[in-house]
PDB file of C-alpha atoms in Angstrom:
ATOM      1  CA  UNK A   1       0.000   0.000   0.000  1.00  0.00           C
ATOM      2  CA  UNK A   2       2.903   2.609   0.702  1.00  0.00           C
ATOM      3  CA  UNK A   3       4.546   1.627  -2.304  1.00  0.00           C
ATOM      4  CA  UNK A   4       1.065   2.246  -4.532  1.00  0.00           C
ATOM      5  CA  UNK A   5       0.704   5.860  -2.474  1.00  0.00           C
ATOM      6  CA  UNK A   6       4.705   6.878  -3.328  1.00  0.00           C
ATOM      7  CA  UNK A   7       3.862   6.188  -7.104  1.00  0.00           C
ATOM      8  CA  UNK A   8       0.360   8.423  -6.712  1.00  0.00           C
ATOM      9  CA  UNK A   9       1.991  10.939  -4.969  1.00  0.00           C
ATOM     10  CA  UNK A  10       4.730  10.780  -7.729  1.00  0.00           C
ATOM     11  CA  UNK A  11       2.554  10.897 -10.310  1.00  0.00           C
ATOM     12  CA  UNK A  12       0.725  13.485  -9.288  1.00  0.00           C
ATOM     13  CA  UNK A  13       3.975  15.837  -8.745  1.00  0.00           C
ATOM     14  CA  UNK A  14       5.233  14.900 -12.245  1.00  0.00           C
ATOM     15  CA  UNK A  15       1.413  16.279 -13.446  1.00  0.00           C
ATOM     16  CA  UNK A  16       1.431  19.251 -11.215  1.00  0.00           C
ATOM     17  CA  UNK A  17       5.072  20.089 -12.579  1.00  0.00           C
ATOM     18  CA  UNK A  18       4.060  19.425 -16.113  1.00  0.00           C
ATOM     19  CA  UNK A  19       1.619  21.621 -16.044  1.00  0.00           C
ATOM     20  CA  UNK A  20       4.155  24.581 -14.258  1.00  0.00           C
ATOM     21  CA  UNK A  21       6.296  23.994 -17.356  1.00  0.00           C
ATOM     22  CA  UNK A  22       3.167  24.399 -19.650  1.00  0.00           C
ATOM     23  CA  UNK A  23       2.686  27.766 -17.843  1.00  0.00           C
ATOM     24  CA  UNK A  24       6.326  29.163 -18.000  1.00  0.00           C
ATOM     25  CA  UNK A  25       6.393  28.030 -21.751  1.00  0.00           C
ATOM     26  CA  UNK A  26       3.890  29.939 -22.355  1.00  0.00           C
ATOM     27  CA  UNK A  27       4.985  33.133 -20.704  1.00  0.00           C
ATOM     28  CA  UNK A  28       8.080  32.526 -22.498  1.00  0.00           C
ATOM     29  CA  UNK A  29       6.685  32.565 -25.821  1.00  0.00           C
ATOM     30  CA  UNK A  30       4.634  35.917 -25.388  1.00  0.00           C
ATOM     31  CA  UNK A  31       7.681  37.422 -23.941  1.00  0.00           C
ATOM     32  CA  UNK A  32       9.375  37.208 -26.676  1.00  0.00           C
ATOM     33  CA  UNK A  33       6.982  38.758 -28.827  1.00  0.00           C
ATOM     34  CA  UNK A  34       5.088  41.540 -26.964  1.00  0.00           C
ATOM     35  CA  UNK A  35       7.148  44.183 -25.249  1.00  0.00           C
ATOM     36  CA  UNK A  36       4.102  44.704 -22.701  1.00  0.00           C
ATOM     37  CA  UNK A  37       3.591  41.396 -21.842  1.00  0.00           C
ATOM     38  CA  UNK A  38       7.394  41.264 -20.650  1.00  0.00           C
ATOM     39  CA  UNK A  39       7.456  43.872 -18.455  1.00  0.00           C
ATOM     40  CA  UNK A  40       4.394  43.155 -16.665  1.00  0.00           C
ATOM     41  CA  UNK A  41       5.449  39.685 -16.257  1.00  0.00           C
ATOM     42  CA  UNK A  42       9.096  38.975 -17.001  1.00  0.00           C
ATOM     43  CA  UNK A  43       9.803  38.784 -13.236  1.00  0.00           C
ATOM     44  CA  UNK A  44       7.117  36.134 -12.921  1.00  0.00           C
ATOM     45  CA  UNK A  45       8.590  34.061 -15.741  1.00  0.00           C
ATOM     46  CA  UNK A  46      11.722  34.168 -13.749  1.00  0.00           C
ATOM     47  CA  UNK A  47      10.732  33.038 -10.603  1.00  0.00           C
ATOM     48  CA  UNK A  48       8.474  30.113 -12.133  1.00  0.00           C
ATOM     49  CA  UNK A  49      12.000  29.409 -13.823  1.00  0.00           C
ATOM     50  CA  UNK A  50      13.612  29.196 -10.775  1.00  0.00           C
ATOM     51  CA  UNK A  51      10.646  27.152  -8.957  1.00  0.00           C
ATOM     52  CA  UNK A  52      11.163  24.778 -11.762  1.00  0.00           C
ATOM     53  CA  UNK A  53      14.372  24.118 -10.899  1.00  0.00           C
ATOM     54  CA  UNK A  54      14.018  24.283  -7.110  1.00  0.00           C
ATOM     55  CA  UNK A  55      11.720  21.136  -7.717  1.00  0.00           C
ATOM     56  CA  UNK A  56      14.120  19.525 -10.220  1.00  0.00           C
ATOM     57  CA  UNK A  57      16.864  19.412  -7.479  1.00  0.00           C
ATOM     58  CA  UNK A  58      18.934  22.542  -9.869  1.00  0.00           C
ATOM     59  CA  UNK A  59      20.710  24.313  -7.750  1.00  0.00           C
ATOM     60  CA  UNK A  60      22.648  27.319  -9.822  1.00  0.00           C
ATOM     61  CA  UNK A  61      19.202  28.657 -11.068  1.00  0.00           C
ATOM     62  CA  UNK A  62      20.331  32.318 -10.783  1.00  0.00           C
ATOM     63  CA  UNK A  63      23.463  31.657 -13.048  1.00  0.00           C
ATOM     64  CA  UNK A  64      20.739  29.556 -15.420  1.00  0.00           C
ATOM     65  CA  UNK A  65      18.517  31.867 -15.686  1.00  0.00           C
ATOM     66  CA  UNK A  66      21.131  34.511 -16.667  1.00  0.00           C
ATOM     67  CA  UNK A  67      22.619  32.320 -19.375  1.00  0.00           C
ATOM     68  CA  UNK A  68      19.205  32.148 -20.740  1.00  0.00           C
ATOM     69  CA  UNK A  69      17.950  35.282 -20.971  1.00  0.00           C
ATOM     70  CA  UNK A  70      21.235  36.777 -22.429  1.00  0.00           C
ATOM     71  CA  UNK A  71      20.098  34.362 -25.415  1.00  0.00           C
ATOM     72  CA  UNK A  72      16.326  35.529 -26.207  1.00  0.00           C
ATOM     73  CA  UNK A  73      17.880  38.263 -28.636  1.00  0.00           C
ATOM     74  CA  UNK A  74      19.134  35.734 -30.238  1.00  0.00           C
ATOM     75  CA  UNK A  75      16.373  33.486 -30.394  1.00  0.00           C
ATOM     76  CA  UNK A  76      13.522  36.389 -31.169  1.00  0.00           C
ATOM     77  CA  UNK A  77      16.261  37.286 -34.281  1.00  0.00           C
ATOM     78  CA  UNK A  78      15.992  33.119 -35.494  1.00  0.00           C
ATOM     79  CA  UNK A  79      12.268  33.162 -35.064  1.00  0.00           C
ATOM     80  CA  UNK A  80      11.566  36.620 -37.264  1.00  0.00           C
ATOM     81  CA  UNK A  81      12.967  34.697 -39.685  1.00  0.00           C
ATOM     82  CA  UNK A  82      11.461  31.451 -39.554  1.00  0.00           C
ATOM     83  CA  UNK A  83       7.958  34.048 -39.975  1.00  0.00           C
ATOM     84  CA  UNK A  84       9.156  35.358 -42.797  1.00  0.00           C
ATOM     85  CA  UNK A  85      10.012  31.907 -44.368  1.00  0.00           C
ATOM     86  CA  UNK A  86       6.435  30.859 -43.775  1.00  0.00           C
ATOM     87  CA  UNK A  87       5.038  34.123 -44.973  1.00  0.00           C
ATOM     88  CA  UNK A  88       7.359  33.695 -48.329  1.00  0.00           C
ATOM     89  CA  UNK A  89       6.785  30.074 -48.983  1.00  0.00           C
ATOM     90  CA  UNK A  90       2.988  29.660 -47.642  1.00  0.00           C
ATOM     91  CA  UNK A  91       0.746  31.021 -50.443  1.00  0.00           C
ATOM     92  CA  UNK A  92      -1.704  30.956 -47.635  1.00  0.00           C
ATOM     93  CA  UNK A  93       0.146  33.393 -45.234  1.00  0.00           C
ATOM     94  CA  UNK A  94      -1.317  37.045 -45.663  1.00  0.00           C
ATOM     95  CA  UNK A  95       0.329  38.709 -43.190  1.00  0.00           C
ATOM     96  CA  UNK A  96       3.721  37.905 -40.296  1.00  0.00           C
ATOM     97  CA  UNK A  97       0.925  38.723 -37.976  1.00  0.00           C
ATOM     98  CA  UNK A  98      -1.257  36.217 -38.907  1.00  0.00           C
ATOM     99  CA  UNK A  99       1.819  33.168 -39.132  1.00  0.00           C
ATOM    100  CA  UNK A 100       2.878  34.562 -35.276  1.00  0.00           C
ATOM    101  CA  UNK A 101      -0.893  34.107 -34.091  1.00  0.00           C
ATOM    102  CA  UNK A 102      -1.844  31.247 -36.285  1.00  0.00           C
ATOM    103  CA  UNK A 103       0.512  28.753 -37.244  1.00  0.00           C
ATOM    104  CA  UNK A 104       1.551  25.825 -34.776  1.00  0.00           C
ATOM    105  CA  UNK A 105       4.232  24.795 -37.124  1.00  0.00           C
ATOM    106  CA  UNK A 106       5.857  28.478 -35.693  1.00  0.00           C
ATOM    107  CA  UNK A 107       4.609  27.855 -32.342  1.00  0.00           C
ATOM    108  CA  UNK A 108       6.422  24.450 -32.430  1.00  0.00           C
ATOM    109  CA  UNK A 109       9.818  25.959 -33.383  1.00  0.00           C
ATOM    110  CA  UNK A 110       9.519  28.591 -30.889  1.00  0.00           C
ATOM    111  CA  UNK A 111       9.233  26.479 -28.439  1.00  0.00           C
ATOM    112  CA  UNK A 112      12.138  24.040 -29.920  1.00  0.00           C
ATOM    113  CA  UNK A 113      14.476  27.303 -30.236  1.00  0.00           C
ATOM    114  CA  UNK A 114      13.744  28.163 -26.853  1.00  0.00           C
ATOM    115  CA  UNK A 115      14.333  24.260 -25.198  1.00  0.00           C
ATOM    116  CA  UNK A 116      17.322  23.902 -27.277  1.00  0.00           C
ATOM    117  CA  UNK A 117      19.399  26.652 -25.760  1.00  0.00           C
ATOM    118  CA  UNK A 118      18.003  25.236 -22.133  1.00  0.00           C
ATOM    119  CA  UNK A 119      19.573  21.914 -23.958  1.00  0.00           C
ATOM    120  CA  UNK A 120      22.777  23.066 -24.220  1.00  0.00           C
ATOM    121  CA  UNK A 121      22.613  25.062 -20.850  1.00  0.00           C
ATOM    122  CA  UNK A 122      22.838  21.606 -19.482  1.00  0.00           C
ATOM    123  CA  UNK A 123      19.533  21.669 -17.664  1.00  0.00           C
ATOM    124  CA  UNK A 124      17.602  18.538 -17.079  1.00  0.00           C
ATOM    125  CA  UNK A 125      13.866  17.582 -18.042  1.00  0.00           C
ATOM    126  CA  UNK A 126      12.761  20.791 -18.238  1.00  0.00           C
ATOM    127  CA  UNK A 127      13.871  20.987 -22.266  1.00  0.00           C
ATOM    128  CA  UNK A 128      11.723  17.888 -23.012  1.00  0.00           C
ATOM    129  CA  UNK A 129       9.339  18.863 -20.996  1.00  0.00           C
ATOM    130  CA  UNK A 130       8.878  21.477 -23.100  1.00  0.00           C
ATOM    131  CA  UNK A 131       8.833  20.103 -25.872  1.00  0.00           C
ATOM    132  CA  UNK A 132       6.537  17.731 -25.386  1.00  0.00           C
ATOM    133  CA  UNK A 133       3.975  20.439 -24.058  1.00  0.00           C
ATOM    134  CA  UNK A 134       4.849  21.669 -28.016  1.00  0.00           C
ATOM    135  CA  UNK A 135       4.137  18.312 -29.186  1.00  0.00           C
ATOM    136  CA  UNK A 136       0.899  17.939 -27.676  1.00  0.00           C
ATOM    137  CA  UNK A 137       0.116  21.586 -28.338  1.00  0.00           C
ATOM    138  CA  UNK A 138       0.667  21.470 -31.999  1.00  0.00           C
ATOM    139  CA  UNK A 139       1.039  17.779 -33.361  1.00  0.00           C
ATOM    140  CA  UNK A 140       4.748  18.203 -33.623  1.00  0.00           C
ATOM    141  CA  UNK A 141       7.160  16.430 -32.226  1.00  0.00           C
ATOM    142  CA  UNK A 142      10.840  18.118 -32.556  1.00  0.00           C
ATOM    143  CA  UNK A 143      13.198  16.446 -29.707  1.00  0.00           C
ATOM    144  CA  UNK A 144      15.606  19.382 -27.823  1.00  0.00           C
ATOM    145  CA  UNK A 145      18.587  18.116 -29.263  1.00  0.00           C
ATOM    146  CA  UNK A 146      17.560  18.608 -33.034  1.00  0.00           C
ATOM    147  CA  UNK A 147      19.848  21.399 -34.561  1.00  0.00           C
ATOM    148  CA  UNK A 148      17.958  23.477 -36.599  1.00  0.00           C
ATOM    149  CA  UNK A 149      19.068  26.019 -38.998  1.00  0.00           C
ATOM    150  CA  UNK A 150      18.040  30.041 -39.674  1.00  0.00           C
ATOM    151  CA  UNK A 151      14.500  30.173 -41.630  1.00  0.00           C
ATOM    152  CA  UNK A 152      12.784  27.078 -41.289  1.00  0.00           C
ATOM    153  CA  UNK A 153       8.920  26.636 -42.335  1.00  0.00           C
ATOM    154  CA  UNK A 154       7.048  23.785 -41.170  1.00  0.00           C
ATOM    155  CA  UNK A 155       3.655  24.155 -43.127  1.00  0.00           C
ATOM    156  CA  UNK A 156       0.657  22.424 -41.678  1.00  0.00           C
ATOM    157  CA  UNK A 157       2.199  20.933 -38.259  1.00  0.00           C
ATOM    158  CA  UNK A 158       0.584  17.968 -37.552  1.00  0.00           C
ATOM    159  CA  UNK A 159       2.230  14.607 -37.180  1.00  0.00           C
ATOM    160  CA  UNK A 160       5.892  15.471 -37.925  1.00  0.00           C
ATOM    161  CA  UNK A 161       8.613  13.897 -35.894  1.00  0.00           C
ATOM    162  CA  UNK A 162      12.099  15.286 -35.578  1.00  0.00           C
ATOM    163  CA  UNK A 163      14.689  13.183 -33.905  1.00  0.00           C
ATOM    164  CA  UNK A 164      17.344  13.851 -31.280  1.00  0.00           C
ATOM    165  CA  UNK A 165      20.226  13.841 -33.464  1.00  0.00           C
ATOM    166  CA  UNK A 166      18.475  15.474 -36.541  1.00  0.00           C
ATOM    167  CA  UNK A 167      20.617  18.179 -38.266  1.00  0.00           C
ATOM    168  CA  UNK A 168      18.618  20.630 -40.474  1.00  0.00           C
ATOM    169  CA  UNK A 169      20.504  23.359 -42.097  1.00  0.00           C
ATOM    170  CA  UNK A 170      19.184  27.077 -43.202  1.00  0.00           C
ATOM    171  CA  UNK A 171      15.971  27.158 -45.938  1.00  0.00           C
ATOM    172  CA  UNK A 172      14.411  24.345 -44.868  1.00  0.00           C
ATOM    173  CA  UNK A 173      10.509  23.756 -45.291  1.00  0.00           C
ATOM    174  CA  UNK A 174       8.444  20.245 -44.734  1.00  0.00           C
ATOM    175  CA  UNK A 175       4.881  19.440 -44.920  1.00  0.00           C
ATOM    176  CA  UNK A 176       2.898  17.464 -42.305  1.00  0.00           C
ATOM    177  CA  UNK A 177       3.429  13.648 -41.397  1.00  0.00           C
ATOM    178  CA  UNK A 178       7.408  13.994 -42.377  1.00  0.00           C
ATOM    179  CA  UNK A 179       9.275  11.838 -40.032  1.00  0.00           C
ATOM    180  CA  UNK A 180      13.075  12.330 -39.570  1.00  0.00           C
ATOM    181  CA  UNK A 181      14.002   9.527 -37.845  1.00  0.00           C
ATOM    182  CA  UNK A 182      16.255   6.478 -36.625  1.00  0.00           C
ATOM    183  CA  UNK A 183      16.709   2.705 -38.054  1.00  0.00           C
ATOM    184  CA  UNK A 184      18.118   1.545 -34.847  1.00  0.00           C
ATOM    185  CA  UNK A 185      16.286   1.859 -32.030  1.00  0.00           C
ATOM    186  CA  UNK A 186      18.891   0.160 -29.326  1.00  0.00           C
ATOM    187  CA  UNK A 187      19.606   2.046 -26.025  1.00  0.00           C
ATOM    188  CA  UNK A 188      23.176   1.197 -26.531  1.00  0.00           C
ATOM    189  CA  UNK A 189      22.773   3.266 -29.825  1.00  0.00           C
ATOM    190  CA  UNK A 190      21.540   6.343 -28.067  1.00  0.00           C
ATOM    191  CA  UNK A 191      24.964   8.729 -27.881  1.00  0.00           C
ATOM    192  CA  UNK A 192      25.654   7.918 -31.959  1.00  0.00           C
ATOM    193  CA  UNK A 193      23.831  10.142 -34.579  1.00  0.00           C
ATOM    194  CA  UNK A 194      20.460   7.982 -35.443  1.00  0.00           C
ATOM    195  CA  UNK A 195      19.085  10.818 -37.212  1.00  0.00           C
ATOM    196  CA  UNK A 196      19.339  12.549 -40.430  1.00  0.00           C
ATOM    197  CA  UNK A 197      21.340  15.498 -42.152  1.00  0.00           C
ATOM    198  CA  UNK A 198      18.795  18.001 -44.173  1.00  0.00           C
ATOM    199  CA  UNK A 199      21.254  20.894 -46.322  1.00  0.00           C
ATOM    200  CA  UNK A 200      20.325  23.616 -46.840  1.00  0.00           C
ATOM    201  CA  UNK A 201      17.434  24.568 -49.354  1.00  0.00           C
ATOM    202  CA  UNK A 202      15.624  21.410 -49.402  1.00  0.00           C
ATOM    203  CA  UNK A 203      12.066  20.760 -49.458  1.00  0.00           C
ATOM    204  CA  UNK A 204      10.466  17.575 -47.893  1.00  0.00           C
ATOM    205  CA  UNK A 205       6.400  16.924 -48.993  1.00  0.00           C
ATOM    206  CA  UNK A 206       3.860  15.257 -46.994  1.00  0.00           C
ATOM    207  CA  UNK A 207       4.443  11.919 -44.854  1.00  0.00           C
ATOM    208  CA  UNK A 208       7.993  11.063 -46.460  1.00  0.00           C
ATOM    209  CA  UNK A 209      10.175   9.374 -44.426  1.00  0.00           C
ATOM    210  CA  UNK A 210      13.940   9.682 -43.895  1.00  0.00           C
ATOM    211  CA  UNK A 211      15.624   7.641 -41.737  1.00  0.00           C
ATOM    212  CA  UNK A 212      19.310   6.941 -40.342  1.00  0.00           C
ATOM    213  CA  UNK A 213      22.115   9.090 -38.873  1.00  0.00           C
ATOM    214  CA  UNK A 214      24.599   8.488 -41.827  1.00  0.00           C
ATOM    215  CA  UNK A 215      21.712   9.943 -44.658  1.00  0.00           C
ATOM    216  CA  UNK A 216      22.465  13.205 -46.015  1.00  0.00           C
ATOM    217  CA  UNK A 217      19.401  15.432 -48.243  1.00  0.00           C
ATOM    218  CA  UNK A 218      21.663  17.026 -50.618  1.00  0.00           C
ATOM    219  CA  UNK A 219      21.162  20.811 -50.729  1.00  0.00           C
ATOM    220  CA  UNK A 220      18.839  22.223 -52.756  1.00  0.00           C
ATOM    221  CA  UNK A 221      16.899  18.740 -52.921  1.00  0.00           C
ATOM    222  CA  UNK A 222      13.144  17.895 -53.553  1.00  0.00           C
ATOM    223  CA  UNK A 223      11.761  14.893 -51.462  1.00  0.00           C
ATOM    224  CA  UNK A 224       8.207  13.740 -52.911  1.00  0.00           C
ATOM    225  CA  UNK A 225       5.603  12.899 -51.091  1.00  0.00           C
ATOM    226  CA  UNK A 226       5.149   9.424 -49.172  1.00  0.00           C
ATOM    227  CA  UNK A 227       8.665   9.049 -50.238  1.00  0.00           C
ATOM    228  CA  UNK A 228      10.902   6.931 -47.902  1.00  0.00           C
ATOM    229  CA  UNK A 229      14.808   7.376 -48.057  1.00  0.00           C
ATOM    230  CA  UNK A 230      17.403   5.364 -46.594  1.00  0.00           C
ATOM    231  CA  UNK A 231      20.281   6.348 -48.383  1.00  0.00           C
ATOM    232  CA  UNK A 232      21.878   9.738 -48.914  1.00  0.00           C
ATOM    233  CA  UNK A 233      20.554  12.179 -51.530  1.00  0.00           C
ATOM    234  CA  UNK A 234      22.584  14.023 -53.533  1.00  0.00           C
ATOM    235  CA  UNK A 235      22.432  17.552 -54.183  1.00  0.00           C
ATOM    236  CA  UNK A 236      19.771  19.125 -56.470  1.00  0.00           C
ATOM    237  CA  UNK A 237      18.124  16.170 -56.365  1.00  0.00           C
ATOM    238  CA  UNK A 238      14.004  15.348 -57.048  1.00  0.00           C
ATOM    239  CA  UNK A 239      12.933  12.412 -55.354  1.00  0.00           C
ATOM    240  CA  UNK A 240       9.719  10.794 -55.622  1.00  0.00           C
ATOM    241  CA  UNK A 241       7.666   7.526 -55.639  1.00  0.00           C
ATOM    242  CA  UNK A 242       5.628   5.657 -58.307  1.00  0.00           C
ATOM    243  CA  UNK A 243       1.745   6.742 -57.587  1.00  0.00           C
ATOM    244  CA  UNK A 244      -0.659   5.014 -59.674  1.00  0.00           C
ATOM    245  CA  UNK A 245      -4.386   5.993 -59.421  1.00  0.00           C
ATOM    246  CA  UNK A 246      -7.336   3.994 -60.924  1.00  0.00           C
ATOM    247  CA  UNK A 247     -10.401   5.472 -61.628  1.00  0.00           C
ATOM    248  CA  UNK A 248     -13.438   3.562 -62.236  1.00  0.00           C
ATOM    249  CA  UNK A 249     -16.938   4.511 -63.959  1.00  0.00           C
ATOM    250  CA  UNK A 250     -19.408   2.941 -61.519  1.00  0.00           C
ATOM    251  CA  UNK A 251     -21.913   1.119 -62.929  1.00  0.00           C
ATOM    252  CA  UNK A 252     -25.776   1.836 -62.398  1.00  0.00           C
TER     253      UNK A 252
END
């Protein structure tokens, strides 16, 4: 019985903290982008911070939370041009306005930009945390570690999965259902590159597939739709798969 409550009571602390990092993510977000918001509740954001790590057994919070804030220049920079990729490449997009408000594919990368530099601050759980909150905010999935390059567009968000070790260079846009992903799976794998290498300029359609951490997309390449690679690409390339579709006159 007091094994059962320790896991409820765990449980319910990893929930309750969950949901603290779902708060702060979001303050972090509209920080970034509204000079009102931040001064009215910049302080907060930093204390939650701090709370965070308080619970997460961090002690050098202070010194954290410096590190981090000396990047959101930085960061804000990255994102303004990840809008104006989507803007540019989305025939959809009439205004910046409307791709900051509107488009989870930019919410997703915010997010990622922002749990990446936490990443290489060396602070624990609260990157994946975050981007998991991300994930189940927008349908993407885009794992802390992921390097991602200046002016990325991710148009129509849901069900793309970026892995750890995934390297995506500057100009890159995919549609929804692209996974960039692993062959292996093994534990014993996990501190190799299992993911792929995207150059710069490529474009990658809906629900291909591109797996391994030796697999380079040649710049400038074109990967079709439902297309799955397992071999490097090189540059300029178009990629695509045989479709075939048979239309029938139904009878009366």
């Amino acid at each position: 019985m007091k094994e059962i409550e320790e896991k409820i009571m765990f449980k319910n602390y990893s929930m309750c903290l969950r949901d603290a990092v779902g708060t702060f993510t979001k303050q972090l977000i509209n920080n970034l982008f509204d000079v009102n918001h931040l001064s009215e509740s910049g302080p907060e954001t930093r204390i939650n911070f701090l709370k965070i790590l308080e619970r997460l057994s961090v002690e050098n919070g202070e010194d954290l939370w410096n590190d981090f804030e000396d990047s959101f220049v930085t960061i804000r920079q990255k994102l303004d041009l990840d809008a104006a990729a989507a803007e540019k490449n989305d025939p959809a997009a009439k205004s910046l306005e409307e791709v900051y408000l509107a488009y989870p594919g930019f919410y997703a990368i915010a997010v990622h930009r922002l749990s990446h530099q936490l990443l290489k601050l060396e602070v624990p759980v609260l990157p994946r945390v975050m981007s998991e909150f991300a994930h189940s905010t927008t349908g993407t999935d885009i794992h802390p570690g992921a390097e991602i390059g200046d002016s990325f567009f991710i148009d129509h968000a849901t069900g793309i999965v970026i892995g750890e070790t995934t390297v995506i260079k500057d100009n890159v846009q995919i549609f929804q259902g692209v996974t960039l992903g692993g062959i292996q799976v093994k534990k014993s794998l996990a501190s190799t590159k299992r993911h792929p290498t995207i150059e710069s300029g490529v474009v990658i359609y809906a629900n291909a597939t591109i797996l391994g951490g030796n697999v380079i997309i040649g710049k400038n390449s074109v990967v079709g739709a439902n297309v799955c690679i397992t071999d490097s690409v090189p540059e300029n390339s178009i990629v695509t798969v045989k479709s075939e579709n048979n239309i029938f006159q139904k009878r009366n």
